[in-house]
PDB file of N, CA and C in Angstrom:
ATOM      1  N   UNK A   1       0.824  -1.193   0.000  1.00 51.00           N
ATOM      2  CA  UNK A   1       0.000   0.000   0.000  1.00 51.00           C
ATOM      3  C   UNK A   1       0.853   1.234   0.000  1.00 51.00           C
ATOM      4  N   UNK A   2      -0.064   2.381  -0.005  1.00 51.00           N
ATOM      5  CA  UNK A   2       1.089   4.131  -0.092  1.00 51.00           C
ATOM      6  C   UNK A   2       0.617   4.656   1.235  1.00 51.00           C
ATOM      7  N   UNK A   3       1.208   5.162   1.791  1.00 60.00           N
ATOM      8  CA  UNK A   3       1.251   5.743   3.194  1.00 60.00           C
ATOM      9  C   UNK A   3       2.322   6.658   3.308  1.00 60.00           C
ATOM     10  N   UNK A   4       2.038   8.091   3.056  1.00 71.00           N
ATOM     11  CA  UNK A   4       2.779   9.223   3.008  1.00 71.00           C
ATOM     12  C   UNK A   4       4.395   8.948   2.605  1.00 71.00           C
ATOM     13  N   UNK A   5       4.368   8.488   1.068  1.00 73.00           N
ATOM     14  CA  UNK A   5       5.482   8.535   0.261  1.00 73.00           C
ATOM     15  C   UNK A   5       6.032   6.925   0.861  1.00 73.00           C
ATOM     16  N   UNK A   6       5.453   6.211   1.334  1.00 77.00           N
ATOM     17  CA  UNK A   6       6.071   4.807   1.657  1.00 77.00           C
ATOM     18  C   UNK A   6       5.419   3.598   0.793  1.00 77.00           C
ATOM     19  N   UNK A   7       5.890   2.345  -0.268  1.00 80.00           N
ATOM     20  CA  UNK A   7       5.190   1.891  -0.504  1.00 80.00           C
ATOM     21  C   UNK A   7       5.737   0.640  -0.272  1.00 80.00           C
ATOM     22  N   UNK A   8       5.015  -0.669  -0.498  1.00 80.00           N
ATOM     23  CA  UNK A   8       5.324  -1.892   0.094  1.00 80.00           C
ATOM     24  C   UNK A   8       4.912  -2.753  -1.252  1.00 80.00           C
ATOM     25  N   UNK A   9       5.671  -3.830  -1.173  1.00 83.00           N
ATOM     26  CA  UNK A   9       5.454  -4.191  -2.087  1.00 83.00           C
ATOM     27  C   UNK A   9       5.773  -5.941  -1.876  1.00 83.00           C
ATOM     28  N   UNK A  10       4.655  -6.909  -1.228  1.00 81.00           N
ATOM     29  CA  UNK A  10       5.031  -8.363  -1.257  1.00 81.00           C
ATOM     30  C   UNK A  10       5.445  -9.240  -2.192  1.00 81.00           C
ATOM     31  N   UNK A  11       6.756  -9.876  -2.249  1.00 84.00           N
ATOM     32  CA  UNK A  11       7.239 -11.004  -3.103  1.00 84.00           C
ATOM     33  C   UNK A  11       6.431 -12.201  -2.605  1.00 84.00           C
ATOM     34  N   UNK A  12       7.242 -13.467  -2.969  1.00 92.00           N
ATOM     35  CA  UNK A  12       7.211 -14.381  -2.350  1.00 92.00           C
ATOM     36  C   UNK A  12       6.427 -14.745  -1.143  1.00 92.00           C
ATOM     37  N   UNK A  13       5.269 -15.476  -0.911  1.00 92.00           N
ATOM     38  CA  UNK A  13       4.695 -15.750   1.124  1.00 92.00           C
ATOM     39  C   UNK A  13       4.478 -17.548   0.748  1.00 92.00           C
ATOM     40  N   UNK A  14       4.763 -17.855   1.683  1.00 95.00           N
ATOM     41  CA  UNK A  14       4.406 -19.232   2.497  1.00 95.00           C
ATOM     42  C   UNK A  14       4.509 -19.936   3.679  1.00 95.00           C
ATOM     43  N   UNK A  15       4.173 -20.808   3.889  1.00 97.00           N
ATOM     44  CA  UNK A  15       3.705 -21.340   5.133  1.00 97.00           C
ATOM     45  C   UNK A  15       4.175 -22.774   5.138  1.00 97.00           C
ATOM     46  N   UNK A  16       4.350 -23.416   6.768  1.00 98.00           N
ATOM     47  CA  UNK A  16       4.837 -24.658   6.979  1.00 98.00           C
ATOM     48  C   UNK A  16       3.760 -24.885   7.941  1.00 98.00           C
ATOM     49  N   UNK A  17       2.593 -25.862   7.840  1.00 98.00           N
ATOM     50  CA  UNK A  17       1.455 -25.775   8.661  1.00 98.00           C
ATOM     51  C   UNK A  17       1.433 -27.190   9.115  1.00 98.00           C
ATOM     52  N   UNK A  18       0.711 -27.351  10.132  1.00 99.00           N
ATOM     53  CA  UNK A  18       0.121 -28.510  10.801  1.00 99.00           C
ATOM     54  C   UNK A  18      -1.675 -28.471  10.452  1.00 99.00           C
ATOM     55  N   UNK A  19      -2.342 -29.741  10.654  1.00 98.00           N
ATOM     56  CA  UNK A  19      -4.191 -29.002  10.397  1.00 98.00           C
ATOM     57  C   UNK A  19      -4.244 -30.384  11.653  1.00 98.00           C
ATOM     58  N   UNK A  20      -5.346 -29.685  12.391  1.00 98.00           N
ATOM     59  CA  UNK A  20      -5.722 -31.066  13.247  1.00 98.00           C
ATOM     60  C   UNK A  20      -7.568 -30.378  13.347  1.00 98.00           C
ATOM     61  N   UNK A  21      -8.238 -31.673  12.794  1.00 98.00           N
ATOM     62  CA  UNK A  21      -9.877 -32.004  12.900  1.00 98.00           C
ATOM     63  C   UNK A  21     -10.203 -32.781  13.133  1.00 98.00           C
ATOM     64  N   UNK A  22     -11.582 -32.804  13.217  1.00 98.00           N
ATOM     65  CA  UNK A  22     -12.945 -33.363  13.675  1.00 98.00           C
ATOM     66  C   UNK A  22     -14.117 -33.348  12.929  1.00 98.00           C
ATOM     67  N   UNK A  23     -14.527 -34.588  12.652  1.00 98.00           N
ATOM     68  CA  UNK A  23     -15.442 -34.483  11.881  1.00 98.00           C
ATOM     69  C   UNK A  23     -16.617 -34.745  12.399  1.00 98.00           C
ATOM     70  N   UNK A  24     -17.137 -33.462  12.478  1.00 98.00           N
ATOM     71  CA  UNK A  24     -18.567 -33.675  13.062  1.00 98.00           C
ATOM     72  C   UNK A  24     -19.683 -34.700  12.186  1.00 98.00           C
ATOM     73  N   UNK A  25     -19.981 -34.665  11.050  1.00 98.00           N
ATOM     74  CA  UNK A  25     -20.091 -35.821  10.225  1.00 98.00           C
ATOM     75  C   UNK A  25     -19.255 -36.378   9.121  1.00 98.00           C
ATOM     76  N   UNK A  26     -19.950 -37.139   8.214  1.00 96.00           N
ATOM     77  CA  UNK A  26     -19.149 -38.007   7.643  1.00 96.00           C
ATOM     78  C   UNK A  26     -19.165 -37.270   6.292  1.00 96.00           C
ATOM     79  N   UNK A  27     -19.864 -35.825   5.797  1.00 97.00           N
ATOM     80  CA  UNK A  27     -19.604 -34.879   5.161  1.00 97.00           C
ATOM     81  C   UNK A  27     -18.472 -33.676   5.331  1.00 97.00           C
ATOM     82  N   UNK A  28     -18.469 -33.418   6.714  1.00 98.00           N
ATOM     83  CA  UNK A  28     -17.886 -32.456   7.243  1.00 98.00           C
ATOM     84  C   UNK A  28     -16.996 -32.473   8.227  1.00 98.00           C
ATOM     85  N   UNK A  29     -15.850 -31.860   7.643  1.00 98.00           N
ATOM     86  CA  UNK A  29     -14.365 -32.031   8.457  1.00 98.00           C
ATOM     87  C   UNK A  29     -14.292 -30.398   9.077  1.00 98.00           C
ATOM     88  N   UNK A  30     -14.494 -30.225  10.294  1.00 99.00           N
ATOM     89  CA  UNK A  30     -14.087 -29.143  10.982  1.00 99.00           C
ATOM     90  C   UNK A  30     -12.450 -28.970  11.537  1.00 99.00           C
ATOM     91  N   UNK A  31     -11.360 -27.823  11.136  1.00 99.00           N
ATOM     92  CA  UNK A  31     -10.336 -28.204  11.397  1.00 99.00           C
ATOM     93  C   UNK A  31      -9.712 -26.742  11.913  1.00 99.00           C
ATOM     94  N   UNK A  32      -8.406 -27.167  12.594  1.00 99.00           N
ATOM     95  CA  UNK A  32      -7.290 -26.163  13.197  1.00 99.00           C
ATOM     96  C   UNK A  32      -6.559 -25.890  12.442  1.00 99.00           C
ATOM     97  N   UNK A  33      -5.612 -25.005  12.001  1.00 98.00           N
ATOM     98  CA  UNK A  33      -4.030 -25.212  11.171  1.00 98.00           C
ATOM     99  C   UNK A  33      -3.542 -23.964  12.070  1.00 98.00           C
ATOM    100  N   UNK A  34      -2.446 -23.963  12.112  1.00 98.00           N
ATOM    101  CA  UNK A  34      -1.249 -23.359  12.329  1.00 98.00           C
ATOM    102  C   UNK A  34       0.250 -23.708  12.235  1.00 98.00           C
ATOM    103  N   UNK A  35       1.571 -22.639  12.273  1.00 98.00           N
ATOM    104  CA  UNK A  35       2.918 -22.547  11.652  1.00 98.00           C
ATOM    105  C   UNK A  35       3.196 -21.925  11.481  1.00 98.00           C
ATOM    106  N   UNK A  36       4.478 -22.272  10.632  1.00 98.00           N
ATOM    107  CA  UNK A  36       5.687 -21.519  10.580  1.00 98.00           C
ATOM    108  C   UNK A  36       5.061 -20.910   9.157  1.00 98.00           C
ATOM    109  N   UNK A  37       5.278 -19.368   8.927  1.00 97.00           N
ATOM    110  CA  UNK A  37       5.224 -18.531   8.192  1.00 97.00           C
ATOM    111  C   UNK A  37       6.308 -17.366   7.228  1.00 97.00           C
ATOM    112  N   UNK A  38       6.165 -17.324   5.993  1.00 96.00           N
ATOM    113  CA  UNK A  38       7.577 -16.083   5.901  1.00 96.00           C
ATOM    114  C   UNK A  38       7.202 -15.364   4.354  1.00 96.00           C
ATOM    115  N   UNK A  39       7.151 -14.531   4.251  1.00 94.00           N
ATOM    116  CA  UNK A  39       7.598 -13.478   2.974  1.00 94.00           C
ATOM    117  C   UNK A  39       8.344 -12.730   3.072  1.00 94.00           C
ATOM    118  N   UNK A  40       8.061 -12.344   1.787  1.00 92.00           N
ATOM    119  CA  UNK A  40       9.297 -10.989   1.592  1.00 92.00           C
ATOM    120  C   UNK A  40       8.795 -10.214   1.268  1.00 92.00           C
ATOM    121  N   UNK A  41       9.282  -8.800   1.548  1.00 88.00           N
ATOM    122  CA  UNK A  41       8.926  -7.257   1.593  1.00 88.00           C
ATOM    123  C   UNK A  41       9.805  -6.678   0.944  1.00 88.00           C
ATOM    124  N   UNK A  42       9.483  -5.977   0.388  1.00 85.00           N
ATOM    125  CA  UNK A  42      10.300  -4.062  -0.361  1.00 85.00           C
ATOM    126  C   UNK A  42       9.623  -3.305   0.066  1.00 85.00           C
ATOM    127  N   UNK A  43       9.893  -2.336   0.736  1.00 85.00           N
ATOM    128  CA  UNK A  43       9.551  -1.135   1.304  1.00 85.00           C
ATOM    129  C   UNK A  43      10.495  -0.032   0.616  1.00 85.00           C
ATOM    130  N   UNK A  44       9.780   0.661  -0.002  1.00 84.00           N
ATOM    131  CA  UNK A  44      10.550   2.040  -0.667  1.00 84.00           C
ATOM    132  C   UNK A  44       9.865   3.639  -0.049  1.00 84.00           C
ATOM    133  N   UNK A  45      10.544   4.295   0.186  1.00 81.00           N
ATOM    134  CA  UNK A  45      10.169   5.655   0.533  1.00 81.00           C
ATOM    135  C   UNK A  45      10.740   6.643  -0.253  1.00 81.00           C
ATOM    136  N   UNK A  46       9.484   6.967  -1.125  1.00 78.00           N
ATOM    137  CA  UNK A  46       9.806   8.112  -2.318  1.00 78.00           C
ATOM    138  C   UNK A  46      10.200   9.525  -1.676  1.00 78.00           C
ATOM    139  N   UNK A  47       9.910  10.061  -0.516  1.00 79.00           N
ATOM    140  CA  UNK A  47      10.406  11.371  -0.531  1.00 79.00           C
ATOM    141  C   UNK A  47      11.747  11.303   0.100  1.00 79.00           C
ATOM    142  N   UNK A  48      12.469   9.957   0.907  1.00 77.00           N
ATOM    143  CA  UNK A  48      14.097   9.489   1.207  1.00 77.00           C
ATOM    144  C   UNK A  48      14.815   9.303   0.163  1.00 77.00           C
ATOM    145  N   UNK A  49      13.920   8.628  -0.736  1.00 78.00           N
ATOM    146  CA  UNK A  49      14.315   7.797  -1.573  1.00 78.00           C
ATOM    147  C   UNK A  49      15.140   6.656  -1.445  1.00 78.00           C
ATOM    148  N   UNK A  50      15.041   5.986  -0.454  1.00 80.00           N
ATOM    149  CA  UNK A  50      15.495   4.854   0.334  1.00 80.00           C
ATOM    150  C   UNK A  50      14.677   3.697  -0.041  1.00 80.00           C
ATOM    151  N   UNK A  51      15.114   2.512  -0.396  1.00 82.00           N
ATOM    152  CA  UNK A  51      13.989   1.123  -0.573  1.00 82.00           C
ATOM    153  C   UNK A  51      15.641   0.361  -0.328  1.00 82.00           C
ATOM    154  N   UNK A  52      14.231  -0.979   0.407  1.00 84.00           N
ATOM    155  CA  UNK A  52      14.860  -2.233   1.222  1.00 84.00           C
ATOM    156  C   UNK A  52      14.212  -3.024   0.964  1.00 84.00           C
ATOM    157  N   UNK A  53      15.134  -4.373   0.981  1.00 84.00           N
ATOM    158  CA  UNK A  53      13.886  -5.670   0.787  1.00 84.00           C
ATOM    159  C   UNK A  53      14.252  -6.447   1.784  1.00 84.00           C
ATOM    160  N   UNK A  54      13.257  -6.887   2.476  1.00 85.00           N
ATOM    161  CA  UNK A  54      13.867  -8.219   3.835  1.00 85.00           C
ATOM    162  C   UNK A  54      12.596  -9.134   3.080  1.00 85.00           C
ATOM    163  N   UNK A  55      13.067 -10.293   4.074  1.00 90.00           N
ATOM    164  CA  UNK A  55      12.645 -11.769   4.367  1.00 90.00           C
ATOM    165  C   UNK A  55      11.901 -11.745   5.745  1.00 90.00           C
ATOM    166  N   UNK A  56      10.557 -11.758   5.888  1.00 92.00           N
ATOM    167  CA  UNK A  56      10.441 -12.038   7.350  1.00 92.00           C
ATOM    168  C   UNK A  56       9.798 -12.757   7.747  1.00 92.00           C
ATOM    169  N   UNK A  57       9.682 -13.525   8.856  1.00 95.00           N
ATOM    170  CA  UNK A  57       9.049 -14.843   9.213  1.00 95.00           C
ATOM    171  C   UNK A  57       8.718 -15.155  10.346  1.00 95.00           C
ATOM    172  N   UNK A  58       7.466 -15.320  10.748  1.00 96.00           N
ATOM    173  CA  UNK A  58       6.470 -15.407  12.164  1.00 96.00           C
ATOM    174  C   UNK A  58       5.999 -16.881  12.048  1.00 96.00           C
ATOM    175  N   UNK A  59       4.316 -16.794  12.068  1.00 98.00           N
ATOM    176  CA  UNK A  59       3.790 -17.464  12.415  1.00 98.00           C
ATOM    177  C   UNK A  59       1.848 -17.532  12.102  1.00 98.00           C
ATOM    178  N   UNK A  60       1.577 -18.384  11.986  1.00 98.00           N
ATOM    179  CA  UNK A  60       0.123 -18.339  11.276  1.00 98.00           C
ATOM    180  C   UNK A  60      -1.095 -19.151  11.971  1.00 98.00           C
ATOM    181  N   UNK A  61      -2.076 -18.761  12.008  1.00 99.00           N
ATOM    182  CA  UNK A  61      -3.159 -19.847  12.584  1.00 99.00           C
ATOM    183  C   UNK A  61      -4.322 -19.305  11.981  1.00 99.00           C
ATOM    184  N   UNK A  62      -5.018 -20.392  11.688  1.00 99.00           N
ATOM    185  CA  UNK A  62      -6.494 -20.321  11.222  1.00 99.00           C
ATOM    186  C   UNK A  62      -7.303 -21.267  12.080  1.00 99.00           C
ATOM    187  N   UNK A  63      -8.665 -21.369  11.400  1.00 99.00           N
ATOM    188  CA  UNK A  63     -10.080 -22.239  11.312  1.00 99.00           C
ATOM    189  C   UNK A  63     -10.592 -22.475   9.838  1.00 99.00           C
ATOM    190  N   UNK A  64     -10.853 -23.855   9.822  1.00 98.00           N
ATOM    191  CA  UNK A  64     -11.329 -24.215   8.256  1.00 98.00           C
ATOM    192  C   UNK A  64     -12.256 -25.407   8.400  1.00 98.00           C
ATOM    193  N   UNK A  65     -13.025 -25.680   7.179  1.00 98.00           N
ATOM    194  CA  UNK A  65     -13.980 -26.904   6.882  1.00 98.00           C
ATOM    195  C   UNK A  65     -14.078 -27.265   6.046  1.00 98.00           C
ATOM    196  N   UNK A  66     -13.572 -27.986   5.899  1.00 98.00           N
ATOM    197  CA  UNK A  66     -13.897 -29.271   4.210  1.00 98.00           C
ATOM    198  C   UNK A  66     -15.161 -29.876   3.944  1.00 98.00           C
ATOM    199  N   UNK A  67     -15.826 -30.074   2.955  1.00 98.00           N
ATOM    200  CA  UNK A  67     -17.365 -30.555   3.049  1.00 98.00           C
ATOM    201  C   UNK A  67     -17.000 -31.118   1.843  1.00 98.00           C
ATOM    202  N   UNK A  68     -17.721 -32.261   2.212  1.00 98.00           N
ATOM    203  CA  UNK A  68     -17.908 -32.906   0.342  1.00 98.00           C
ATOM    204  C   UNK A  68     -18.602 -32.777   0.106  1.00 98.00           C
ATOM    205  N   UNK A  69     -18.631 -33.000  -1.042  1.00 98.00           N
ATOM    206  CA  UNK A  69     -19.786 -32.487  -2.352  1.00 98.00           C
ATOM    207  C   UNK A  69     -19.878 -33.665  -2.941  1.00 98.00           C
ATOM    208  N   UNK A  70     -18.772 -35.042  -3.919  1.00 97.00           N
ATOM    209  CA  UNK A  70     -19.449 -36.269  -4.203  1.00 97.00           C
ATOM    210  C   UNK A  70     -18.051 -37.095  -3.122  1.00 97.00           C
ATOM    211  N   UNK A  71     -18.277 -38.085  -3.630  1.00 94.00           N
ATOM    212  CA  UNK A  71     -17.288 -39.328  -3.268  1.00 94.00           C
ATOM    213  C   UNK A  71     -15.969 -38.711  -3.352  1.00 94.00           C
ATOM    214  N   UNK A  72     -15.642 -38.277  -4.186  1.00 96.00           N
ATOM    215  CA  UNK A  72     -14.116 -37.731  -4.263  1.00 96.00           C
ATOM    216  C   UNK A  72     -13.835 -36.106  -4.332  1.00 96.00           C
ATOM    217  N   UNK A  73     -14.800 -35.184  -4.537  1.00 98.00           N
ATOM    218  CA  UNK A  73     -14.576 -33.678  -4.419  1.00 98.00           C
ATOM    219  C   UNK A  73     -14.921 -33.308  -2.891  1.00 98.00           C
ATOM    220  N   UNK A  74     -14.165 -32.744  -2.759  1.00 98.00           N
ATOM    221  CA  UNK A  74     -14.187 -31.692  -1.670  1.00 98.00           C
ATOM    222  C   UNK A  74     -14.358 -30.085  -1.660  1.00 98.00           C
ATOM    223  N   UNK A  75     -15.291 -29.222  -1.209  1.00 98.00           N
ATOM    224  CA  UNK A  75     -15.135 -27.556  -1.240  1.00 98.00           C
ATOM    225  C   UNK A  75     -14.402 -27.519   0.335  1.00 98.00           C
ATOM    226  N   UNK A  76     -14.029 -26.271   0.360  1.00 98.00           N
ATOM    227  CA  UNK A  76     -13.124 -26.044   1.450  1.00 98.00           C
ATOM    228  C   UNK A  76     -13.218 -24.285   1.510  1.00 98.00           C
ATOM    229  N   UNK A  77     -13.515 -24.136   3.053  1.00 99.00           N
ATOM    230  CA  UNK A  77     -13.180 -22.475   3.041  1.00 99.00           C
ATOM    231  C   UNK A  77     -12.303 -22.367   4.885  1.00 99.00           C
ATOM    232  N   UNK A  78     -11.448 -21.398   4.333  1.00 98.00           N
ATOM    233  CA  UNK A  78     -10.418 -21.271   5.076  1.00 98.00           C
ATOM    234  C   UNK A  78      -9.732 -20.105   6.327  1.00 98.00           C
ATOM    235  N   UNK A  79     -10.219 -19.990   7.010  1.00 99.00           N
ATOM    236  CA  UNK A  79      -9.506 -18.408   7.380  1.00 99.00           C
ATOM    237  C   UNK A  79      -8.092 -18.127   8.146  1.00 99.00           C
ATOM    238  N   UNK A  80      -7.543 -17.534   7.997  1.00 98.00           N
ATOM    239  CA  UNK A  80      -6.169 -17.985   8.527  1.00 98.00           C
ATOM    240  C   UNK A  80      -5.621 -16.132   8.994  1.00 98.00           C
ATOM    241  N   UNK A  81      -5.079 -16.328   9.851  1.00 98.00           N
ATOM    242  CA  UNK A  81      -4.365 -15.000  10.403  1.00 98.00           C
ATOM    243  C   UNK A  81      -2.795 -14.939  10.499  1.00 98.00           C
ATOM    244  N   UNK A  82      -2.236 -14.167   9.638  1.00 97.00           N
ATOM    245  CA  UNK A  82      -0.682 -14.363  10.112  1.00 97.00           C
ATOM    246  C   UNK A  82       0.134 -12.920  10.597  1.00 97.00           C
ATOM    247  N   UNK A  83       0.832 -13.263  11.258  1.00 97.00           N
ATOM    248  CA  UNK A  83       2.388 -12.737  11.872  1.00 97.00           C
ATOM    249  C   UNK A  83       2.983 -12.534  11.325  1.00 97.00           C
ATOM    250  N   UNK A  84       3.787 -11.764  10.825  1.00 95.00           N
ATOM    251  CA  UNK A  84       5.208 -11.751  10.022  1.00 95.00           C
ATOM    252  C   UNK A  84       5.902 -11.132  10.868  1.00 95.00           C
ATOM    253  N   UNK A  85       5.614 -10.667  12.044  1.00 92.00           N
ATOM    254  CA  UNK A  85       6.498  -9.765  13.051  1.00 92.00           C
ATOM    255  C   UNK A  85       7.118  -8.206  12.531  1.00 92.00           C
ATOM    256  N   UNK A  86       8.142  -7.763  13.037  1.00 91.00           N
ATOM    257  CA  UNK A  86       8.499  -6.488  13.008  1.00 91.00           C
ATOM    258  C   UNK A  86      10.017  -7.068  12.239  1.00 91.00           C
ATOM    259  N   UNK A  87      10.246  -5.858  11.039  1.00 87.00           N
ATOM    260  CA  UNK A  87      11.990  -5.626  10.682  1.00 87.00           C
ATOM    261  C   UNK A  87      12.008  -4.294  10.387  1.00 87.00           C
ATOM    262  N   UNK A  88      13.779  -4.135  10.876  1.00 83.00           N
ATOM    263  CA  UNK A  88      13.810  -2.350  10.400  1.00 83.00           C
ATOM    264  C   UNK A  88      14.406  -2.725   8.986  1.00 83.00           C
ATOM    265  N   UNK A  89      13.647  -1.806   8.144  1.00 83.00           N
ATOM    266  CA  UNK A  89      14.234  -1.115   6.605  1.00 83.00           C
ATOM    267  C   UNK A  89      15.181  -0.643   6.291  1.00 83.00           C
ATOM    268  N   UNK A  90      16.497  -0.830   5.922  1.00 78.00           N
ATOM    269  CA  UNK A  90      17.701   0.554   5.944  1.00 78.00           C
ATOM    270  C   UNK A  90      16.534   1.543   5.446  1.00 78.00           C
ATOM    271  N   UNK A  91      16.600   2.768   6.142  1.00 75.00           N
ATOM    272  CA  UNK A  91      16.246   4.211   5.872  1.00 75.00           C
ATOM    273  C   UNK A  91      15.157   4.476   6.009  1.00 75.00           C
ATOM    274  N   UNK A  92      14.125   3.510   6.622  1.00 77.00           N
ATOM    275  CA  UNK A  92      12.999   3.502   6.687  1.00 77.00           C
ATOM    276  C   UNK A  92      12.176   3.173   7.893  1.00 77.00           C
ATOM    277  N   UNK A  93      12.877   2.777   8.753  1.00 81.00           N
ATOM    278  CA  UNK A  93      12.783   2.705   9.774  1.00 81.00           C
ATOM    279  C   UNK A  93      12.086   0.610  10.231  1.00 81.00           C
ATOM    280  N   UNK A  94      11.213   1.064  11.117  1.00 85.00           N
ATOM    281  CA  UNK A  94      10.853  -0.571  11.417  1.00 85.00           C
ATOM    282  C   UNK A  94       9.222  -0.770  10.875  1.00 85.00           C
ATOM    283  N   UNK A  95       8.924  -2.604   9.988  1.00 85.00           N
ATOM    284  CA  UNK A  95       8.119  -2.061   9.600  1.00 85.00           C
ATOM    285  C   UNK A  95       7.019  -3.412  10.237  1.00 85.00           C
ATOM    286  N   UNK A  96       6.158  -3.475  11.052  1.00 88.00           N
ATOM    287  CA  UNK A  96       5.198  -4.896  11.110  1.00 88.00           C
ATOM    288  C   UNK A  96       4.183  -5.097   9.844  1.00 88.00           C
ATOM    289  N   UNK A  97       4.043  -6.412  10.018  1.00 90.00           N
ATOM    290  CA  UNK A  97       3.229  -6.937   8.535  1.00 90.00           C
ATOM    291  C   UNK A  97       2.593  -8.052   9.121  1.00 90.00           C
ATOM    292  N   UNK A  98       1.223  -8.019   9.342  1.00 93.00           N
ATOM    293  CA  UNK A  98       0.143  -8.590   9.483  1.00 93.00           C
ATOM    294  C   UNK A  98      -0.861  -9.425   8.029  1.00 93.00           C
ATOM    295  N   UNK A  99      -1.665 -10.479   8.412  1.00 94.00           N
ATOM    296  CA  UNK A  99      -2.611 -10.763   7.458  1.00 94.00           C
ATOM    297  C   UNK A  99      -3.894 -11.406   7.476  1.00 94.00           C
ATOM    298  N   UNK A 100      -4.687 -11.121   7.140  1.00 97.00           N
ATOM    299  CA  UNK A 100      -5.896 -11.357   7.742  1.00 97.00           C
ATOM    300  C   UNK A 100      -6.603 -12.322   6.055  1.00 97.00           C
ATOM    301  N   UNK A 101      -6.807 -13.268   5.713  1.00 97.00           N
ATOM    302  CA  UNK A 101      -7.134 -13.937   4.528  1.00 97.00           C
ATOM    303  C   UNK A 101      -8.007 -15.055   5.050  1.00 97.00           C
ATOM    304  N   UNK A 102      -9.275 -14.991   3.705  1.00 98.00           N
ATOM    305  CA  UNK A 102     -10.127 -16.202   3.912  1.00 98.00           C
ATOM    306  C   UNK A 102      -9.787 -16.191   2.085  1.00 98.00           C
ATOM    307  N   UNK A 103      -9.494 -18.062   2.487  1.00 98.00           N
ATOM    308  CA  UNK A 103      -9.252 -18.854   1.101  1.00 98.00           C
ATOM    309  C   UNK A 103     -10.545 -19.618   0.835  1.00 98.00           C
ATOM    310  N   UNK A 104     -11.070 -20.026  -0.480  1.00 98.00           N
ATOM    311  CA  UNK A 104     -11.859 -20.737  -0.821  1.00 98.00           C
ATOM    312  C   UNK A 104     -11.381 -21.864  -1.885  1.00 98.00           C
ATOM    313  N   UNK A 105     -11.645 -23.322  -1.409  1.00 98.00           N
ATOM    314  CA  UNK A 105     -10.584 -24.383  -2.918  1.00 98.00           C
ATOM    315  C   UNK A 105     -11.887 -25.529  -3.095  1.00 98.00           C
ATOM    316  N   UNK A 106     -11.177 -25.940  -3.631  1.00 98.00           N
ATOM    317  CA  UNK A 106     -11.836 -27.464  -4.030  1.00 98.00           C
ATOM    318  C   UNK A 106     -11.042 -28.521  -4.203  1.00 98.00           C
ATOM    319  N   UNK A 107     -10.872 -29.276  -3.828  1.00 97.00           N
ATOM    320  CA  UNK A 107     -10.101 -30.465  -3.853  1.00 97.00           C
ATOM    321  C   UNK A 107     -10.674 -31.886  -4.207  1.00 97.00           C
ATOM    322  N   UNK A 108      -9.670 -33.194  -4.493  1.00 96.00           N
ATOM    323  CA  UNK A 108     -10.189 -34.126  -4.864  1.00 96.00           C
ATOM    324  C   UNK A 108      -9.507 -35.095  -3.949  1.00 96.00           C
ATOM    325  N   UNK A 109     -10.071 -36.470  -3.849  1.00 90.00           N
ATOM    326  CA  UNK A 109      -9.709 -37.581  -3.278  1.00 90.00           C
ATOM    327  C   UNK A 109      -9.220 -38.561  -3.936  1.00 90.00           C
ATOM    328  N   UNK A 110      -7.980 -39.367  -4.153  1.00 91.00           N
ATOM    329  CA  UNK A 110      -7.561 -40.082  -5.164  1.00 91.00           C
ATOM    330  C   UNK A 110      -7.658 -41.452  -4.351  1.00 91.00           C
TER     331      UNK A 110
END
């Protein structure tokens, strides 16, 4: 985003997760995930004219549910919250990076 001459700019994000559920029925998988988390950032400040790129890496947790739909498809919706913690920028000072995402998939059963 731009925030008085600062802009950001995400590379690369992923995650190293665990999922632990319960299936309340034999349609529906109610589940946990959380982990290890990390992207990368560029942060540039047009009126310094200073830009940095780090790597940074926290931590993530959601709530999700898988439902089938036939014998082998699955829909799935996801919400997940992550951490990336705090880094300082050369010239820009220190910057936290938060995330707030709901995923929607479909999957199959082989």
């Amino acid at each position: 985003g731009d925030d008085n001459g600062i802009d950001s700019k995400g590379g690369f994000e992923g995650s190293l997760r665990a999922r632990l559920g319960y299936a309340v029925t034999p349609e529906i998988l109610l589940y946990g995930t959380g982990g290890l988390a990390g992207r990368s950032l560029k942060v540039e400040d047009s009126v310094l004219g200073a830009s940095d790129t780090a790597t940074m890496l926290g931590w993530t947790a959601g709530l999700g549910t898988d439902i089938k739909l036939t014998d082998n498809v699955f829909g799935r919706v996801e919400y997940r919250y992550t951490d990336f913690g705090s880094k300082s920028f050369d010239g820009i000072g220190k910057v936290k990076a938060t995330d707030n995402r709901v995923t929607f998939g479909v999957g199959m059963k082989f």
